[in-house]
Coordinates of C-alpha atoms in Angstrom, one line a residue:
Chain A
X302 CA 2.3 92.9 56.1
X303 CA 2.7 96.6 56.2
X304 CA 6.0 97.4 59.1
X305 CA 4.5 98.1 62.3
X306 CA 3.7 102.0 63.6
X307 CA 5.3 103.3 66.6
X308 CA 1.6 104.1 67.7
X309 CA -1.8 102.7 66.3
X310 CA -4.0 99.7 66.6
X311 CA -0.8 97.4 65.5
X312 CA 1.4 97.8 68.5
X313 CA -1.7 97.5 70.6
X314 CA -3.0 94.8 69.5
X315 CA 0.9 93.1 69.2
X316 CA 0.8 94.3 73.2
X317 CA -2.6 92.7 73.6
X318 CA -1.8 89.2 71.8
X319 CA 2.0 89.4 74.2
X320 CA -0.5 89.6 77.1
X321 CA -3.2 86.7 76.7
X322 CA 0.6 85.0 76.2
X323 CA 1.8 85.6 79.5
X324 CA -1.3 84.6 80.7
X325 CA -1.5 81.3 78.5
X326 CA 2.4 80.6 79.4
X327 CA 1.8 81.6 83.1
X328 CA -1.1 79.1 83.4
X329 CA 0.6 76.2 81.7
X330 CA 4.1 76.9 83.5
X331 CA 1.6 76.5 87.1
X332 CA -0.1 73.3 86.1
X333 CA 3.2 71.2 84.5
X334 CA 5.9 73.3 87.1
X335 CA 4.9 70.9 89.7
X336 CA 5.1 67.7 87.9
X337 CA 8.9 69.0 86.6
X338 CA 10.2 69.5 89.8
X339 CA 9.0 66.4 91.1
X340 CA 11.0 64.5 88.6
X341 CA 13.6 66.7 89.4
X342 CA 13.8 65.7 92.7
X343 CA 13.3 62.0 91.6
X344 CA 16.3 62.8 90.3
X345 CA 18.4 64.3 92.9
X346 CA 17.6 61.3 95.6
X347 CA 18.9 58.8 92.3
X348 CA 22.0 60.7 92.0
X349 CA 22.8 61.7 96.0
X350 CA 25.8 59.8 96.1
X351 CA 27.5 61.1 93.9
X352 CA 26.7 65.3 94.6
X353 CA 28.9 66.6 92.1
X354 CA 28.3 64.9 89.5
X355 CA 24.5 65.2 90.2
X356 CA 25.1 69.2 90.2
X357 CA 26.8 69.1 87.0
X358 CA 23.7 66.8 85.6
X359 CA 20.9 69.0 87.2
X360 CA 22.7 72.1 85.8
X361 CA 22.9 70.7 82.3
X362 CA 19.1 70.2 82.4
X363 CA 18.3 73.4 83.9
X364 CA 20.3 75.0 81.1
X365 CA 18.4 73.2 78.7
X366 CA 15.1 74.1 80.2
X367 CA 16.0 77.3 80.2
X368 CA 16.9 77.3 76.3
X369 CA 13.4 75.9 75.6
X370 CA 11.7 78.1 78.0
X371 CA 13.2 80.9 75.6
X372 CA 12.6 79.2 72.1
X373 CA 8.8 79.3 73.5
X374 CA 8.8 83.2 75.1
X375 CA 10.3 83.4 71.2
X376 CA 7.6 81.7 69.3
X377 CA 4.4 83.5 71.8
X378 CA 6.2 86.3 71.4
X379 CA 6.9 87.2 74.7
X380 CA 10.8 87.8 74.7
X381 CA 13.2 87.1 72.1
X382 CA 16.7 85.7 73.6
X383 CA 19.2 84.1 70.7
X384 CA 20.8 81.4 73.4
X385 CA 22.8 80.0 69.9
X386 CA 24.6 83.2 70.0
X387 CA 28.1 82.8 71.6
X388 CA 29.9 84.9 74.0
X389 CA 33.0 85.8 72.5
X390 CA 36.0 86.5 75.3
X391 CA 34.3 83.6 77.3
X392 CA 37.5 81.8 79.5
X393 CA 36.9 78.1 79.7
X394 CA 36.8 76.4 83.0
X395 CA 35.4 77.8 86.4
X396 CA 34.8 81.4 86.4
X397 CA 33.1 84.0 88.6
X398 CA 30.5 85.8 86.3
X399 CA 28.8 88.9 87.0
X400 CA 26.2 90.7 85.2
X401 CA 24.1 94.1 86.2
X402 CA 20.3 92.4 86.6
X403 CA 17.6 94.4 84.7
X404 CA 15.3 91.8 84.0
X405 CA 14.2 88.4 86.1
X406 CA 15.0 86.9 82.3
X407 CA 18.9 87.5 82.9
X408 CA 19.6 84.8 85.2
X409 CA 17.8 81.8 83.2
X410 CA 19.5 83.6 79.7
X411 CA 23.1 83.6 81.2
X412 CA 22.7 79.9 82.4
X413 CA 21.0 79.1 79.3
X414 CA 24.3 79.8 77.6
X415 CA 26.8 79.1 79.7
X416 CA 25.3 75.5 80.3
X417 CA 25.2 76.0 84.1
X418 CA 26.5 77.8 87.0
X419 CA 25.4 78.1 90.7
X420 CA 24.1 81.2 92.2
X421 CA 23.1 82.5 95.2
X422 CA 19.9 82.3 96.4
X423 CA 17.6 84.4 98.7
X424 CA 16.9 82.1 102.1
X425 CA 13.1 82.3 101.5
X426 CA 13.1 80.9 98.1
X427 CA 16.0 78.6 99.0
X428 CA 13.9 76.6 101.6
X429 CA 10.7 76.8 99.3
X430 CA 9.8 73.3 99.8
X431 CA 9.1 72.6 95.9
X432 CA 12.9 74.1 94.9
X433 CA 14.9 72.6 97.9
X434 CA 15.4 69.4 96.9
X435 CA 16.9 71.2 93.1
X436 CA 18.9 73.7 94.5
X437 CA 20.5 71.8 96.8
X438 CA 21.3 69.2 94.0
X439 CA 22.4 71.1 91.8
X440 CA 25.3 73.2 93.9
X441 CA 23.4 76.7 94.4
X442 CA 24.0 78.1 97.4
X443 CA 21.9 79.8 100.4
X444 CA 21.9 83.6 100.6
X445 CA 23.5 85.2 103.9
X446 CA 19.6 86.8 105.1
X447 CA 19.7 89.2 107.6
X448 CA 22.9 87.9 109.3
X449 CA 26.1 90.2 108.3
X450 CA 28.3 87.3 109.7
X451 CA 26.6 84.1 107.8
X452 CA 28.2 85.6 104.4
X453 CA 31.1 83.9 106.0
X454 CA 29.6 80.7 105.3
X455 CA 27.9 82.0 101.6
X456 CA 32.1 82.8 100.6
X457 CA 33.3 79.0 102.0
X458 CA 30.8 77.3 99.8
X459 CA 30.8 79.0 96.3
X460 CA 35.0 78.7 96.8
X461 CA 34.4 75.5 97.5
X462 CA 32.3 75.0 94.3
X463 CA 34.7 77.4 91.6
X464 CA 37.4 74.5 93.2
X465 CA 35.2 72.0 92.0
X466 CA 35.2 73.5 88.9
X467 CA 32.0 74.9 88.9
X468 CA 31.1 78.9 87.8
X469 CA 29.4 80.8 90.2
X470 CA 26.9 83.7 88.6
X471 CA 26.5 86.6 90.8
X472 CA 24.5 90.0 90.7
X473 CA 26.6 92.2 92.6
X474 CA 24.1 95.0 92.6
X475 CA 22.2 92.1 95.2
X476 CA 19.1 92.9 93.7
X477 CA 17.3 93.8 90.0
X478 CA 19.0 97.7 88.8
X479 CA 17.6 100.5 88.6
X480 CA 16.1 101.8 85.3
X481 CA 18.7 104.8 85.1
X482 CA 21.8 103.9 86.5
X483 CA 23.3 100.4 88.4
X484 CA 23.2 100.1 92.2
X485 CA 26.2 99.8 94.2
X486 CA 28.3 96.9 93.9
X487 CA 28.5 93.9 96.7
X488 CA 32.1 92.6 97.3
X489 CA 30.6 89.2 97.4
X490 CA 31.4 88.0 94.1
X491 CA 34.7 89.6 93.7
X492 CA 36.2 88.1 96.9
X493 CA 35.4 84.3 95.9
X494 CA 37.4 85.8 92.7
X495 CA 40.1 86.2 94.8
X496 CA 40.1 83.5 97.1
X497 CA 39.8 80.8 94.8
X498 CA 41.9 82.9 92.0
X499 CA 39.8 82.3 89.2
X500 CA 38.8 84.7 86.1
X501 CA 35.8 87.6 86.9
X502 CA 33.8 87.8 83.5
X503 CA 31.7 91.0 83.5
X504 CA 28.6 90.6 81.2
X505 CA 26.7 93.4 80.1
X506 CA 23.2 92.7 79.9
X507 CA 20.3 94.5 77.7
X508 CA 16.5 94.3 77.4
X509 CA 15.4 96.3 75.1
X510 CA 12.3 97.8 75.9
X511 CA 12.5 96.9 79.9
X512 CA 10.5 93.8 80.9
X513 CA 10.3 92.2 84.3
X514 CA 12.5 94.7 85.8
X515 CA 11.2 96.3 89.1
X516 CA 9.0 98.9 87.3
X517 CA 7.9 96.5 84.4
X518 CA 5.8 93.5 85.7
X519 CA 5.1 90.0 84.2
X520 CA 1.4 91.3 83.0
X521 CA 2.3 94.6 81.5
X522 CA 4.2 93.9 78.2
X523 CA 6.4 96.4 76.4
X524 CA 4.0 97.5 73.4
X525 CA 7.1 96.3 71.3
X526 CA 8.7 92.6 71.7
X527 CA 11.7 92.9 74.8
X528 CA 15.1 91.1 73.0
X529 CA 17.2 90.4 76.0
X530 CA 21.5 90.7 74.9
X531 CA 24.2 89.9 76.4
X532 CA 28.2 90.7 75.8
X533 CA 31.0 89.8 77.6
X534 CA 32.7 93.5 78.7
X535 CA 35.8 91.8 80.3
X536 CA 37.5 88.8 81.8
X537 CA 40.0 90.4 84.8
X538 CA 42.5 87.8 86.6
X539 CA 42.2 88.9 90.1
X540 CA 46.0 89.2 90.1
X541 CA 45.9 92.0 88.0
X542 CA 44.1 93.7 91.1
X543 CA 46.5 92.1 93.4
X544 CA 44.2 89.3 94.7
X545 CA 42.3 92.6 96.6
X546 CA 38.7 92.4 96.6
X547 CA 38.3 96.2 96.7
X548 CA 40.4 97.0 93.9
X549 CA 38.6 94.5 91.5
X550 CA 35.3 95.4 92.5
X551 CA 36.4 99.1 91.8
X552 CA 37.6 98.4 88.2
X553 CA 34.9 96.4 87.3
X554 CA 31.8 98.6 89.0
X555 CA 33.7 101.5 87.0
X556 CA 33.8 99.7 84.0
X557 CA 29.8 98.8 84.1
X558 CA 29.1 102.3 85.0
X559 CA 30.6 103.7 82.1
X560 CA 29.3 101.1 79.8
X561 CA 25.9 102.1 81.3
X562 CA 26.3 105.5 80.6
X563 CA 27.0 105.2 76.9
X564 CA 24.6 102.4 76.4
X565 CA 22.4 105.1 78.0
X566 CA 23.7 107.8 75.7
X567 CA 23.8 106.3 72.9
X568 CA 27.0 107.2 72.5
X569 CA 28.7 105.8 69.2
X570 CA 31.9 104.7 71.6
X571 CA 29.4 101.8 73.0
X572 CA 28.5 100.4 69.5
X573 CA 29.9 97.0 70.6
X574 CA 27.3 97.3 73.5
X575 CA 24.0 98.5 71.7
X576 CA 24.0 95.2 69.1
X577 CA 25.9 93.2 70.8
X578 CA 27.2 91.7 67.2
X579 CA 31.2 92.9 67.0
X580 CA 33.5 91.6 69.8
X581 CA 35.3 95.2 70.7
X582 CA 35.1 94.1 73.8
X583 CA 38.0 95.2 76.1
X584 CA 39.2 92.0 77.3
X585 CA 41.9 92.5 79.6
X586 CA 43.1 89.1 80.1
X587 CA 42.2 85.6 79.4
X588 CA 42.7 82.7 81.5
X589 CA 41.8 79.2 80.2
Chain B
X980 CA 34.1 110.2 128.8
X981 CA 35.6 108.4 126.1
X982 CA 34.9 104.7 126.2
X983 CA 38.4 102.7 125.7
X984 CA 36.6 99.8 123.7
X985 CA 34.7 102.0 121.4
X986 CA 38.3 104.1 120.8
X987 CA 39.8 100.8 119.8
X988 CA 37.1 99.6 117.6
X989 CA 37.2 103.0 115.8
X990 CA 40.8 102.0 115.4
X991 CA 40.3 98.8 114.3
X992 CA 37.8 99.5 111.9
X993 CA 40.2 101.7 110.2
X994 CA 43.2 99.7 110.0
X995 CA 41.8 96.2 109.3
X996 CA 39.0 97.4 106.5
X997 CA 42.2 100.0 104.9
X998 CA 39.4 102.5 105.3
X999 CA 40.5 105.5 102.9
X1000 CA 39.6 109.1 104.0
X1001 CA 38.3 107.8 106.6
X1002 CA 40.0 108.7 110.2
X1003 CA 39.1 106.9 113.8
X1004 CA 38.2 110.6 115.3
X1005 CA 35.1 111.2 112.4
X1006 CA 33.3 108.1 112.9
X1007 CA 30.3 108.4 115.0
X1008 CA 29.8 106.2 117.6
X1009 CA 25.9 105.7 116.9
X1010 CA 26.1 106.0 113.0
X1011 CA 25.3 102.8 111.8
X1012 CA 28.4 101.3 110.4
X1013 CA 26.8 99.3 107.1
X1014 CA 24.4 101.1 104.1
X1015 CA 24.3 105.0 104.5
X1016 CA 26.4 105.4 107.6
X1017 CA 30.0 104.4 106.8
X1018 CA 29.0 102.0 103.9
X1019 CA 30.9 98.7 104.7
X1020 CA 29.6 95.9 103.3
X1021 CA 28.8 92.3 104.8
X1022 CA 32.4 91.5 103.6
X1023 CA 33.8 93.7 105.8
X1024 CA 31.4 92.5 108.8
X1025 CA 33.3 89.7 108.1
X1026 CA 36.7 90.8 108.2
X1027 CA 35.6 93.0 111.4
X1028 CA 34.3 89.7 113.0
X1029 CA 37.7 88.0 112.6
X1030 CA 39.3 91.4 113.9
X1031 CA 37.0 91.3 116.9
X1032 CA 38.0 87.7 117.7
X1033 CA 41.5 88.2 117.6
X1034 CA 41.7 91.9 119.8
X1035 CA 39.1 91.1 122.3
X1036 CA 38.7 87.0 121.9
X1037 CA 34.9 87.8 121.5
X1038 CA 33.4 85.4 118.6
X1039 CA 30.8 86.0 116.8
X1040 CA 28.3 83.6 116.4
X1041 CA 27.0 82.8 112.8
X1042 CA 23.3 82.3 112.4
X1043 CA 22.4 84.6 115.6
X1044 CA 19.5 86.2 114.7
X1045 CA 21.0 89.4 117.0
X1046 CA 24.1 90.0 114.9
X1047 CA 22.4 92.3 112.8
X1048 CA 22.0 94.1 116.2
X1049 CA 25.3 93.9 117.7
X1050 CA 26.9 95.3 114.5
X1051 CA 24.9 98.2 113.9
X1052 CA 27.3 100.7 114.9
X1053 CA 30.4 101.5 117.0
X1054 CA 28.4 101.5 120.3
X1055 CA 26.5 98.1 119.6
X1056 CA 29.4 96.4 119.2
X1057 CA 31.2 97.8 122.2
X1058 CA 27.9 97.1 124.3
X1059 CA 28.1 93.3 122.7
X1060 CA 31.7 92.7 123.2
X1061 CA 31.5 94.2 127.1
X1062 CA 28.6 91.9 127.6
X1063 CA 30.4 88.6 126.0
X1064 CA 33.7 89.4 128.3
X1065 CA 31.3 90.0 131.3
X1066 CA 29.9 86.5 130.6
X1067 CA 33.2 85.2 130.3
X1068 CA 35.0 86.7 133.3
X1069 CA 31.6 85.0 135.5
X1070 CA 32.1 81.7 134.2
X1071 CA 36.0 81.9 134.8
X1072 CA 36.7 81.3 131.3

């Protein structure tokens, strides 16, 4: 097979055959969806007494879903995501992890290979009635909604969860980034860092060309297949930043932005960002 | 006529959020204090909330659908915490 053009009848017919694949996957996700999440919640009423260990279970199998989910966006042709890879710098144990969010992929791709985490989630597809019973099982938490004062209550219970030795995986932009630089960082993430004094793991996440971002929606596929990367940038011990919320979140938004710009750039000083295959990453500090 | 509460909130915006470049006398009393007026965050709603509590024994209520309301700027908040110790002055407590 001759190596596909830039332009022609190959990359359109390559976007073409992507699309009747969302369509095909989209379908088939609606019809057996259901069925899954009513074993799911089979599950969650078998395990209730014992909700910790049912989060860690649930979380295991939703990491696994995930993983197959992306061996079949892999084989359709859809996205390619190598959950085998590792991510070097990773600390073991409970960690905050944050991550800029240009896809809707990122979220299932970092769970897929970290094996779990809880997250925060927005109020309106918290109480959908099909999720509830798995979100509440397995440990994710209810966004704050309109209420400034509730995040009060979002802060108590992901503590309460990097205590229990669970990760927590939070987008501190709040919402998917823009396509030419990062939005402004929430404080969220880097004050449960504090309270609970655990590591902050900034990944660095690619998809290369854009899918399911804000401007690139589930039925218009990039004319060439989206690979989705991700690297760790850093691990920072909130002590480094004297246990202040405001300092951390300054040294790591700073450190994203400038990892943005020279991933934007080009720039040969990001190489350990555009393949994601070294590990130059600057890890500050480890903690097990 | 200056208002005393919305002085001291001014004040105690400053000093409990460690507000830099940021003085009591250049925030506006209408300017909404989260987003594209003085850019706190909900973290700092928190902090304020606990601030509030302690200076004026007001308490904010989590899961009232008017916060949002009462901490939209300087002069919300003043109006809200008059209105709380108004309540609480008629019931004697």
């Amino acid at each position: 097979m001759s190596p596909p053009a830039q332009h022609g009848l190959w990359p359109a017919l390559c976007c073409f055959g992507r699309g009747v694949s969302v369509l095909l996957t989209v379908s088939a996700y609606t019809v057996i969806a259901p069925f899954g999440y009513l074993v799911l919640a089979v599950l969650c009423a078998c395990w209730r007494r014992q909700p910790q260990q049912r989060a860690r279970r649930l979380q295991r199998i939703t990491a696994s879903a995930y993983r197959l989910m992306f061996d079949w966006l892999a084989l359709v042709r859809i996205a390619r995501f190598d959950h085998r890879r590792t991510l070097p710098g990773r600390p073991q144990g409970s960690c905050v992890v944050i991550a800029n969010h240009p896809t809707l992929m990122d979220v299932t791709a970092i769970t897929a290979v970290l094996g779990g985490g809880c997250t925060i989630v927005k109020s309106a597809l918290y109480r959908r009635r099909m999720l509830h019973p798995l979100l509440v099982g397995a440990g994710h938490v209810e966004g704050p909604g309109d209420d400034p004062i509730s995040i009060g209550r979002v802060v108590d219970e992901l503590v309460g969860r990097l205590r229990d030795g669970f990760s927590v995986i939070v987008f501190p932009e709040g919402t998917r980034s823009p396509r030419d630089r990062l939005g402004h960082f929430g404080r969220t993430a880097f004050e449960i860092a504090c309270r609970a004094g655990v590591p902050l793991v900034s990944i660095g996440v690619r998809c290369s060309p854009r899918y399911l971002s804000k401007d690139d929606p589930l039925l218009s596929p990039a004319r060439t297949l989206p690979e989705l990367r991700l690297q760790v940038l850093a691990v920072d011990d909130p002590t480094d930043a004297r246990l202040d919320s405001r300092m951390l979140r300054e040294m790591a938004e700073s450190r994203f932005n400038a990892w943005f710009g020279a991933a934007l750039a080009g720039h040969p000083s990001a190489s350990y960002v555009q393949e994601g295959k070294n590990s130059s990453c600057p890890i500050r500090s480890k903690t097990s | 006529m200056p208002d005393p509460i919305e002085d001291q909130l001014k004040r105690l915006i400053v000093d409990t959020l460690g507000l830099e470049d940021v003085t009591p006398e250049s925030i506006e009393t209408a300017a909404p204090l989260f987003g594209e007026g003085l850019g706190l965050d909900s973290i700092d709603a928190l902090e304020l909330a606990l601030a509030i509590h302690t200076r004026f024994g007001v308490q904010t209520k989590e899961n009232d659908e008017k916060n949002r309301e009462y901490y939209h700027s300087v002069s919300s908040l003043a109006e809200f915490i008059r209105s709380r110790q108004a309540e609480k002055s008629a019931s004697g407590g």
